[in-house]
Coordinates of C-alpha atoms in Angstrom, one line a residue:
M145 CA 26.1 -10.3 58.9
K146 CA 26.7 -6.9 57.2
M147 CA 30.1 -6.2 55.3
G148 CA 31.4 -2.6 55.1
K149 CA 34.5 -1.2 53.7
I150 CA 36.4 1.8 54.7
T151 CA 39.1 3.4 52.5
V152 CA 41.3 5.8 54.5
D153 CA 42.7 8.7 52.6
P154 CA 45.7 9.9 54.6
N155 CA 45.4 13.5 53.1
C156 CA 41.8 13.9 54.1
R157 CA 41.0 16.1 57.1
I158 CA 37.6 16.2 58.6
K159 CA 36.5 18.6 61.3
F160 CA 36.2 16.7 64.6
N161 CA 35.8 18.3 68.1
N162 CA 36.7 15.4 70.4
N163 CA 36.2 17.3 74.0
V164 CA 35.3 14.1 75.7
D165 CA 37.5 14.8 78.8
Y166 CA 36.4 18.5 79.4
C167 CA 33.7 17.9 82.1
V168 CA 31.9 15.0 83.9
G169 CA 28.8 15.1 86.1
T170 CA 28.4 14.0 89.7
G171 CA 25.5 13.7 92.2
R172 CA 25.2 16.4 94.7
L173 CA 28.4 17.9 95.9
G174 CA 28.1 16.7 99.4
L175 CA 28.5 13.0 98.3
A176 CA 32.2 14.1 97.8
L177 CA 32.6 13.6 101.5
T178 CA 32.1 9.9 101.2
E179 CA 34.8 7.2 100.8
E180 CA 33.1 5.1 98.0
Y181 CA 32.5 8.3 96.0
L182 CA 36.2 9.4 96.1
K183 CA 37.3 5.7 95.2
E184 CA 35.2 5.9 92.0
L185 CA 36.4 9.3 91.0
E186 CA 39.9 8.3 91.7
F187 CA 39.5 5.3 89.3
V188 CA 37.8 7.5 86.6
Q189 CA 40.5 10.2 86.9
K190 CA 43.3 7.7 86.7
M191 CA 42.0 6.0 83.6
I192 CA 40.3 9.0 81.8
G193 CA 41.1 12.2 83.5
F194 CA 38.4 14.9 83.2
S195 CA 39.2 18.6 83.6
Y196 CA 36.0 19.6 85.3
I197 CA 33.3 18.2 87.3
R198 CA 29.7 19.5 87.8
G199 CA 27.1 18.6 90.3
H200 CA 24.1 20.1 92.2
G201 CA 23.8 21.3 95.7
L202 CA 26.7 23.8 96.1
F203 CA 24.5 26.0 98.3
S204 CA 22.2 23.3 99.6
D205 CA 22.0 22.9 103.4
D206 CA 24.1 19.6 103.5
V207 CA 27.2 21.7 102.3
S208 CA 26.2 24.2 105.0
I209 CA 27.6 27.4 103.5
Y210 CA 24.8 29.9 104.3
H211 CA 23.8 30.7 107.8
E212 CA 21.4 33.4 109.4
Y213 CA 21.4 34.3 113.0
E214 CA 19.8 36.9 115.4
E215 CA 22.1 39.3 117.2
N216 CA 20.6 42.4 119.1
G217 CA 17.3 42.1 117.3
E218 CA 19.0 42.1 113.9
T219 CA 19.3 39.2 111.4
K220 CA 22.8 38.7 110.3
V221 CA 24.5 36.2 107.9
E222 CA 27.7 34.3 108.1
Y223 CA 29.3 31.7 105.9
N224 CA 30.9 28.4 106.6
Y225 CA 33.3 26.8 104.1
T226 CA 34.3 23.9 106.0
Y227 CA 32.7 21.2 103.8
I228 CA 33.1 23.0 100.4
D229 CA 36.9 23.4 101.1
R230 CA 37.2 19.7 102.0
I231 CA 35.1 18.8 98.7
I232 CA 37.2 21.1 96.5
D233 CA 40.4 19.9 98.1
S234 CA 39.6 16.4 97.2
Y235 CA 38.9 17.3 93.7
L236 CA 42.1 19.1 93.1
K237 CA 44.0 16.2 94.7
L238 CA 42.5 14.1 91.9
G239 CA 43.3 16.5 89.2
I240 CA 39.7 17.7 88.7
R241 CA 38.2 21.3 89.1
P242 CA 34.8 22.3 89.8
Y243 CA 32.2 23.5 87.1
L244 CA 30.3 25.7 89.6
E245 CA 26.5 25.3 89.3
L246 CA 25.1 27.8 91.5
G247 CA 22.2 26.2 93.3
F248 CA 20.3 25.2 95.0
M249 CA 18.8 27.6 97.6
P250 CA 19.9 27.5 101.2
G251 CA 16.8 26.8 103.4
Q252 CA 17.1 30.0 105.5
L253 CA 17.5 32.1 102.2
A254 CA 14.7 30.4 100.4
S255 CA 11.3 32.2 99.5
G256 CA 9.5 28.9 99.6
T257 CA 9.6 25.3 100.9
Q258 CA 9.5 23.5 97.7
T259 CA 12.3 20.9 97.4
I260 CA 13.4 18.2 95.2
F261 CA 15.1 14.8 95.5
Y262 CA 15.7 12.6 98.4
W263 CA 18.0 14.9 99.8
K264 CA 15.6 18.0 99.6
G265 CA 17.3 20.5 97.6
N266 CA 15.3 23.8 97.8
T267 CA 14.2 24.9 94.3
T268 CA 12.6 28.3 95.2
P269 CA 14.0 31.9 94.5
P270 CA 15.8 33.7 97.1
K271 CA 13.8 35.8 99.5
D272 CA 16.5 38.3 99.1
Y273 CA 18.5 38.9 96.0
K274 CA 21.1 40.9 97.6
K275 CA 21.7 38.3 100.1
W276 CA 21.9 35.7 97.3
T277 CA 24.4 37.6 95.3
D278 CA 26.4 38.6 98.5
M279 CA 26.6 34.8 99.2
V280 CA 27.8 34.0 95.6
I281 CA 30.5 36.7 95.7
A282 CA 31.7 36.0 99.2
L283 CA 32.2 32.2 97.9
L284 CA 34.2 33.3 94.9
V285 CA 36.3 35.7 97.0
H286 CA 37.0 32.7 99.5
L287 CA 37.8 30.4 96.6
K288 CA 40.3 32.8 95.0
K289 CA 42.0 33.5 98.3
R290 CA 42.3 29.7 98.9
Y291 CA 43.1 28.4 95.6
G292 CA 44.5 31.4 93.7
E293 CA 43.9 33.1 90.4
E294 CA 43.2 29.9 88.5
V295 CA 39.6 30.0 90.2
T296 CA 38.6 32.7 87.6
S297 CA 38.9 30.0 84.9
W298 CA 36.4 27.6 86.6
P299 CA 33.2 27.8 84.5
I300 CA 30.1 29.1 86.3
E301 CA 26.4 28.1 85.7
V302 CA 23.4 30.0 87.1
W303 CA 21.0 27.3 88.4
N304 CA 19.9 23.9 86.9
E305 CA 16.9 23.2 84.7
P306 CA 14.6 26.2 85.5
N307 CA 12.3 25.3 82.8
L308 CA 11.1 22.3 84.8
P309 CA 8.8 23.2 87.7
G310 CA 10.4 20.7 90.1
F311 CA 13.8 22.5 89.7
W312 CA 12.5 26.0 89.7
Y313 CA 9.2 27.0 91.4
K314 CA 6.6 27.1 89.0
A315 CA 9.2 27.1 86.1
D316 CA 9.0 31.0 86.4
M317 CA 10.7 32.2 83.3
E318 CA 10.8 35.8 84.3
E319 CA 12.0 35.0 87.8
Y320 CA 14.8 33.0 86.5
F321 CA 15.8 35.8 84.2
K322 CA 16.0 38.0 87.3
L323 CA 18.1 35.5 89.0
F324 CA 20.4 35.2 86.1
K325 CA 20.8 39.0 85.7
E326 CA 21.5 39.8 89.2
T327 CA 23.9 37.0 89.6
F328 CA 25.7 37.8 86.3
L329 CA 26.2 41.4 87.0
A330 CA 27.5 40.8 90.5
I331 CA 30.0 38.2 89.4
K332 CA 31.2 40.5 86.4
E333 CA 31.4 43.5 88.8
Y334 CA 33.6 41.5 91.1
D335 CA 35.8 40.0 88.5
S336 CA 34.8 40.1 84.8
R337 CA 37.2 37.1 84.1
F338 CA 34.8 34.6 85.5
K339 CA 32.8 33.0 82.6
V340 CA 29.1 32.8 83.4
G341 CA 26.6 30.8 81.5
G342 CA 22.9 29.8 81.6
P343 CA 20.0 29.0 81.2
A344 CA 20.8 25.2 81.9
I345 CA 17.6 24.1 80.5
C346 CA 16.5 20.5 79.9
G347 CA 13.8 19.2 77.3
V348 CA 10.6 21.0 77.8
N349 CA 10.1 24.0 75.6
D350 CA 13.7 24.3 74.9
A351 CA 13.5 26.4 71.9
V352 CA 11.0 28.8 73.6
W353 CA 13.4 29.2 76.5
I354 CA 16.6 29.7 74.5
K355 CA 14.8 32.3 72.4
A356 CA 13.4 34.1 75.4
F357 CA 16.6 34.0 77.3
L358 CA 18.6 35.5 74.4
S359 CA 16.0 38.2 73.8
F360 CA 16.1 39.1 77.4
C361 CA 19.9 39.3 77.5
K362 CA 19.8 41.5 74.4
R363 CA 17.2 43.7 76.0
E364 CA 19.1 44.0 79.1
G365 CA 22.6 44.4 77.6
L366 CA 23.9 41.2 79.0
R367 CA 26.3 38.9 77.1
P368 CA 26.7 35.5 78.7
D369 CA 29.9 33.8 78.1
R370 CA 28.2 30.6 77.0
I371 CA 24.7 29.1 76.6
T372 CA 24.1 26.0 78.5
R373 CA 21.5 23.2 78.1
H374 CA 21.0 19.5 78.6
H375 CA 20.7 16.5 76.3
Y376 CA 18.9 13.2 77.0
T377 CA 17.8 10.7 74.4
V378 CA 15.0 8.5 75.5
E379 CA 11.2 8.5 75.5
F380 CA 9.2 8.8 78.6
P381 CA 10.1 5.6 80.7
E382 CA 7.8 3.0 82.1
R383 CA 8.4 2.5 85.8
I384 CA 8.3 -1.1 87.0
G385 CA 9.1 -1.6 90.7
H386 CA 12.1 0.4 91.5
Y387 CA 13.2 0.6 87.7
D388 CA 12.7 2.7 84.7
Y389 CA 12.5 1.2 81.2
S390 CA 12.9 3.6 78.3
K391 CA 13.1 3.4 74.5
L392 CA 16.1 5.2 72.9
E393 CA 15.1 8.1 70.5
D394 CA 16.5 8.3 66.9
S395 CA 20.0 9.7 66.9
E396 CA 19.4 12.0 63.9
M397 CA 16.4 13.6 65.7
R398 CA 18.4 14.3 68.7
F399 CA 21.3 15.7 66.7
A400 CA 18.8 17.9 64.9
N401 CA 17.5 19.2 68.3
L402 CA 20.9 20.3 69.3
K403 CA 21.5 21.9 65.8
S404 CA 18.4 23.9 66.4
T405 CA 19.8 25.5 69.5
R406 CA 23.0 26.4 67.6
D407 CA 20.8 28.0 64.9
I408 CA 18.8 30.0 67.4
V409 CA 21.8 31.3 69.1
D410 CA 23.5 32.3 65.7
S411 CA 20.3 34.0 64.7
Y412 CA 21.1 36.9 67.0
D413 CA 24.0 39.2 65.7
E414 CA 24.9 39.9 69.3
F415 CA 25.4 36.2 70.3
K416 CA 26.4 34.5 66.9
G417 CA 29.2 31.9 67.6
L418 CA 28.5 32.0 71.4
P419 CA 29.9 28.7 72.7
I420 CA 27.2 26.1 73.8
H421 CA 27.9 23.7 76.7
L422 CA 25.9 20.5 77.2
T423 CA 26.4 20.5 81.0
E424 CA 24.4 17.3 81.2
F425 CA 24.0 14.5 78.7
S426 CA 23.2 10.8 78.8
T427 CA 20.6 8.5 77.3
S428 CA 18.0 7.9 80.1
Y429 CA 17.3 11.0 82.4
T430 CA 16.4 9.0 85.6
P431 CA 18.8 7.5 88.1
K432 CA 17.2 4.1 87.8
G433 CA 17.2 3.9 84.0
V434 CA 18.3 0.3 83.4
I435 CA 19.8 1.1 80.0
H436 CA 22.7 2.8 81.6
D437 CA 24.2 -0.5 82.8
T438 CA 24.1 -2.2 79.3
N439 CA 26.2 -2.5 76.2
I440 CA 23.6 -0.8 74.0
N441 CA 24.2 2.3 76.1
A442 CA 27.9 2.2 75.3
A443 CA 27.3 1.8 71.5
Y444 CA 24.6 4.4 71.3
L445 CA 26.8 7.0 73.1
A446 CA 29.8 6.1 70.8
R447 CA 27.7 7.5 68.1
Q448 CA 26.8 10.6 70.2
L449 CA 30.4 11.4 71.2
S450 CA 31.4 11.4 67.4
R451 CA 29.0 14.3 66.7
L452 CA 28.3 16.1 70.0
G453 CA 31.2 18.4 69.2
D454 CA 29.8 19.6 65.9
D455 CA 27.6 22.2 67.5
N456 CA 28.7 22.3 71.1
E457 CA 32.0 23.4 72.5
A458 CA 31.6 21.1 75.5
Y459 CA 29.6 18.3 76.8
S460 CA 29.4 16.6 80.3
Y461 CA 28.2 13.1 80.8
W462 CA 25.8 12.6 83.7
T463 CA 27.5 11.0 85.7
F464 CA 31.0 9.5 86.5
G465 CA 29.8 7.0 89.3
D466 CA 26.7 5.4 90.9
V467 CA 27.2 7.1 94.3
F468 CA 23.9 9.1 93.7
E469 CA 20.9 9.8 95.8
E470 CA 18.2 11.8 93.9
Q471 CA 15.6 9.1 94.2
G472 CA 17.1 7.5 97.4
V473 CA 20.0 5.3 98.2
P474 CA 20.6 2.7 95.4
D475 CA 18.6 -0.7 96.0
S476 CA 21.2 -3.0 94.2
L477 CA 24.5 -3.0 92.4
F478 CA 23.2 -2.7 89.0
H479 CA 20.2 -0.5 89.4
G480 CA 20.2 1.7 86.4
G481 CA 22.4 4.3 88.0
F482 CA 23.7 7.2 85.8
G483 CA 27.3 6.4 86.6
M484 CA 29.9 5.0 84.1
V485 CA 31.3 3.1 87.1
A486 CA 29.3 1.0 89.4
A487 CA 30.0 0.4 93.2
G488 CA 33.3 -1.3 93.8
N489 CA 34.9 0.4 90.9
I490 CA 33.2 -1.9 88.3
P491 CA 33.4 -0.2 85.0
K492 CA 30.2 -0.4 83.0
P493 CA 30.7 -0.8 79.1
T494 CA 30.0 3.1 78.7
F495 CA 33.0 3.7 80.8
W496 CA 35.1 2.2 77.8
T497 CA 33.4 4.3 75.3
F498 CA 34.6 7.4 77.1
Y499 CA 38.0 5.7 77.8
F500 CA 38.3 4.9 74.0
Y501 CA 37.6 8.6 73.0
K502 CA 40.1 9.8 75.4
Q503 CA 42.6 7.4 74.0
L504 CA 41.7 8.6 70.4
K505 CA 42.4 12.2 71.5
L506 CA 45.7 11.3 73.0
F507 CA 46.6 9.5 69.9
S508 CA 46.0 12.4 67.4
D509 CA 43.5 15.3 66.6
E510 CA 43.7 14.7 62.8
C511 CA 40.4 13.2 61.9
V512 CA 40.6 11.4 58.4
Y513 CA 37.4 9.5 58.6
R514 CA 33.9 9.8 60.2
D515 CA 30.6 8.3 59.4
D516 CA 27.5 7.0 61.5
N517 CA 29.5 3.9 62.8
A518 CA 33.2 4.9 62.8
V519 CA 35.7 7.7 63.5
I520 CA 39.4 7.4 62.6
V521 CA 42.4 9.7 63.3
K522 CA 45.9 9.7 61.9
K523 CA 49.4 10.4 62.9
D524 CA 52.8 9.8 61.3
N525 CA 53.0 6.2 62.3
G526 CA 49.4 5.0 61.8
Y527 CA 45.9 5.2 62.6
S528 CA 43.5 4.8 65.6
G529 CA 39.8 4.6 65.4
I530 CA 36.5 3.6 67.2
L531 CA 33.9 1.4 65.5
W532 CA 30.4 0.8 66.8
N533 CA 27.4 -1.3 66.0
I534 CA 23.9 -0.2 67.2
D535 CA 21.9 -1.6 64.2
E536 CA 19.4 -3.8 65.8
E537 CA 19.0 -5.7 62.4
D538 CA 22.7 -6.7 62.2
E539 CA 24.1 -9.2 64.7
I540 CA 27.6 -8.7 63.4
R541 CA 29.3 -6.1 61.3
E542 CA 32.5 -6.9 59.5
L543 CA 34.6 -3.7 58.4
L544 CA 37.4 -4.0 55.9
M545 CA 39.8 -1.0 56.4
E546 CA 42.2 -0.4 53.6
V547 CA 45.4 2.0 53.8
T548 CA 47.7 2.5 50.8
D549 CA 51.2 1.5 52.1
S550 CA 53.9 -1.2 51.7
S551 CA 54.9 -1.5 55.4
D552 CA 54.0 -4.0 58.0
Y553 CA 51.5 -2.9 60.5
T554 CA 50.3 -4.1 63.9
L555 CA 46.6 -4.1 64.4
I556 CA 45.4 -4.0 68.0
T557 CA 41.8 -4.1 69.0
K558 CA 40.1 -3.7 72.3
T559 CA 36.5 -4.9 72.1
V560 CA 33.6 -4.1 74.3
D561 CA 30.4 -6.1 73.6
E562 CA 27.8 -8.4 75.1
N563 CA 30.1 -11.5 74.6
C564 CA 33.3 -10.2 76.2
C565 CA 32.8 -7.2 78.4
N566 CA 29.4 -7.5 80.1
P567 CA 29.5 -7.4 83.9
L568 CA 25.7 -6.8 83.9
K569 CA 25.3 -10.4 82.5
L570 CA 27.7 -12.0 84.9
W571 CA 25.8 -10.3 87.9
H572 CA 22.5 -11.6 86.3
D573 CA 23.9 -15.2 85.9
I574 CA 25.2 -15.6 89.4
G575 CA 21.7 -14.4 90.8
E576 CA 21.7 -10.7 90.8
P577 CA 23.0 -10.2 94.4
A578 CA 21.9 -6.7 95.5
Y579 CA 24.9 -6.4 97.9
P580 CA 27.6 -8.5 96.6
T581 CA 30.5 -9.8 98.7
H582 CA 34.1 -8.8 98.1
A583 CA 34.6 -12.0 96.2
E584 CA 31.4 -11.6 94.1
T585 CA 32.5 -7.9 93.3
E586 CA 35.8 -9.1 92.2
L587 CA 34.3 -11.7 89.9
I588 CA 31.9 -9.3 88.4
K589 CA 34.7 -6.8 87.9
S590 CA 36.7 -9.5 86.0
A591 CA 34.1 -9.5 83.4
A592 CA 34.2 -5.7 82.9
W593 CA 37.3 -5.3 80.8
P594 CA 37.7 -5.2 77.1
L595 CA 39.1 -8.1 75.0
T596 CA 42.5 -7.0 73.6
E597 CA 43.7 -8.8 70.4
S598 CA 46.6 -8.3 68.1
T599 CA 47.7 -9.3 64.8
V600 CA 50.5 -8.4 62.3
I601 CA 49.3 -7.4 58.7
S602 CA 51.7 -7.3 55.7
A603 CA 50.9 -5.1 52.7
K604 CA 49.8 -6.8 49.5
D605 CA 50.2 -5.0 46.2
G606 CA 50.8 -1.8 48.2
V607 CA 47.7 -1.9 50.3
V608 CA 47.3 -2.9 54.0
S609 CA 43.9 -4.5 54.5
S610 CA 42.6 -5.0 58.1
Q611 CA 39.2 -6.7 58.9
I612 CA 37.6 -5.9 62.1
T613 CA 34.6 -7.4 63.6
V614 CA 32.1 -5.3 65.6
N615 CA 29.4 -7.5 67.3
R616 CA 25.8 -6.3 68.0
N617 CA 25.9 -3.5 70.6
G618 CA 29.6 -3.5 70.3
V619 CA 32.3 -0.8 70.6
V620 CA 35.9 -1.5 69.3
Y621 CA 38.9 0.7 69.6
F622 CA 41.8 -0.1 67.4
T623 CA 45.3 1.1 66.6
L624 CA 46.9 0.4 63.2
T625 CA 50.6 1.3 63.5
K626 CA 53.8 0.6 61.6
R627 CA 55.5 -2.3 63.0
Q628 CA 59.3 -2.3 63.9
L629 CA 60.7 -5.6 64.9
T630 CA 63.6 -5.3 67.4
S631 CA 64.3 -9.0 68.4
D632 CA 67.1 -9.8 70.8
R633 CA 70.0 -11.9 69.6
G634 CA 68.8 -15.5 69.2
Y635 CA 65.1 -14.9 69.9
D636 CA 62.7 -16.7 67.4
Y637 CA 59.2 -16.1 68.2
D638 CA 57.9 -18.7 65.7
K639 CA 60.3 -21.3 67.3
V640 CA 59.1 -20.2 70.6
V641 CA 55.5 -20.7 70.0
S642 CA 56.0 -24.1 68.1
Y643 CA 58.6 -25.6 70.6
H644 CA 57.6 -29.1 72.0

């Protein structure tokens, strides 16, 4: 057991950009036409409430926007917005708006046949850039007409991971730069209020791509509204059967990688201070990464969320739910899916990490303490914080928090760890049913909620001391607030609980 002590200075102020609820990822947009998808999103929105949602496939054939036809020997184009309207209507009903990722390529507009994923998103450049930009602008015109001027505030990102050959034919850098330039200029000419970002890279040669992209923009006189990139934190996985097993990378190394992007952007006078959006982040980058379902994932991401805002304006977790088909329809309930929520609206431990950070944001934005294992905020009547334990050598961490005060306080803790909030273990213990019955789903869900505990703490010698236990791979959310007792006439709690 490792003991630790936190002394809170109420006058201390620490920079802390807690933008946890700005955006969340989703599988291809076409999945928003399914019932289970919308149920999971409704649950996530009710409990957390993200502002934006980003997913692939806006222009893929299953959404069916772009169509060519022959008339009088001439090839003509028409657009169909039936599905995208239905999708965005559903989003708005749930209080979330699209972060418009422009991709992939409609089959009839594509220059080649290369596709990615089970659902065959085409990842080749357009055969005609004018038809591409016409399609983009026609969509924005339609969206503005249908949803009003607020559409101009919806973020736009040009393509997804063009530095990977599977996502952009041959990872052709110059061809991507052409796509960005043509798209950026067309959008800005239509309505300069739209905010357009790129290059949406992931992993491979990230520094080379960021530098080349910024140099290209400088040379061409372009000023993107933000720089976008992705952030995953595991080594190359081992595939066994249907599943991917990965080792987590060192947190400091991953934060340093993010800082390097900030430094590159700021090294250009033209782009210094330009916002950076992590339009995808998670631990494993595969939809069968078994770590996603675990408590260690929740604890590791607690540390990530405490610092992602240091160099990035926004960061979007990939993804909100397990309705996802990149490598096919999931084979089992717990299959390592990206989602923070499993089928049947079973919240995974990671869901609570995000929920806790949202509660922290609602409590206060005045950060008074932050280290590698804790973040604490303050308001007039007390404190709120998140503690986590991802040190593999320590089974239990005891933290003593001291506040100078003479009042009585109420300490409330919500604990997520392998002992008290571990639906994966219950699923395993009952035999790992791939397709659980309704009764089994409800049983598993009953093991997916934090343990809530409370106690009253009285000051001793002008100091309020609260001791909080964080078990291995645990995340604890707490509030320590001044207590006001307002008992009704004749009510004696001590007598009630000792009555025989």
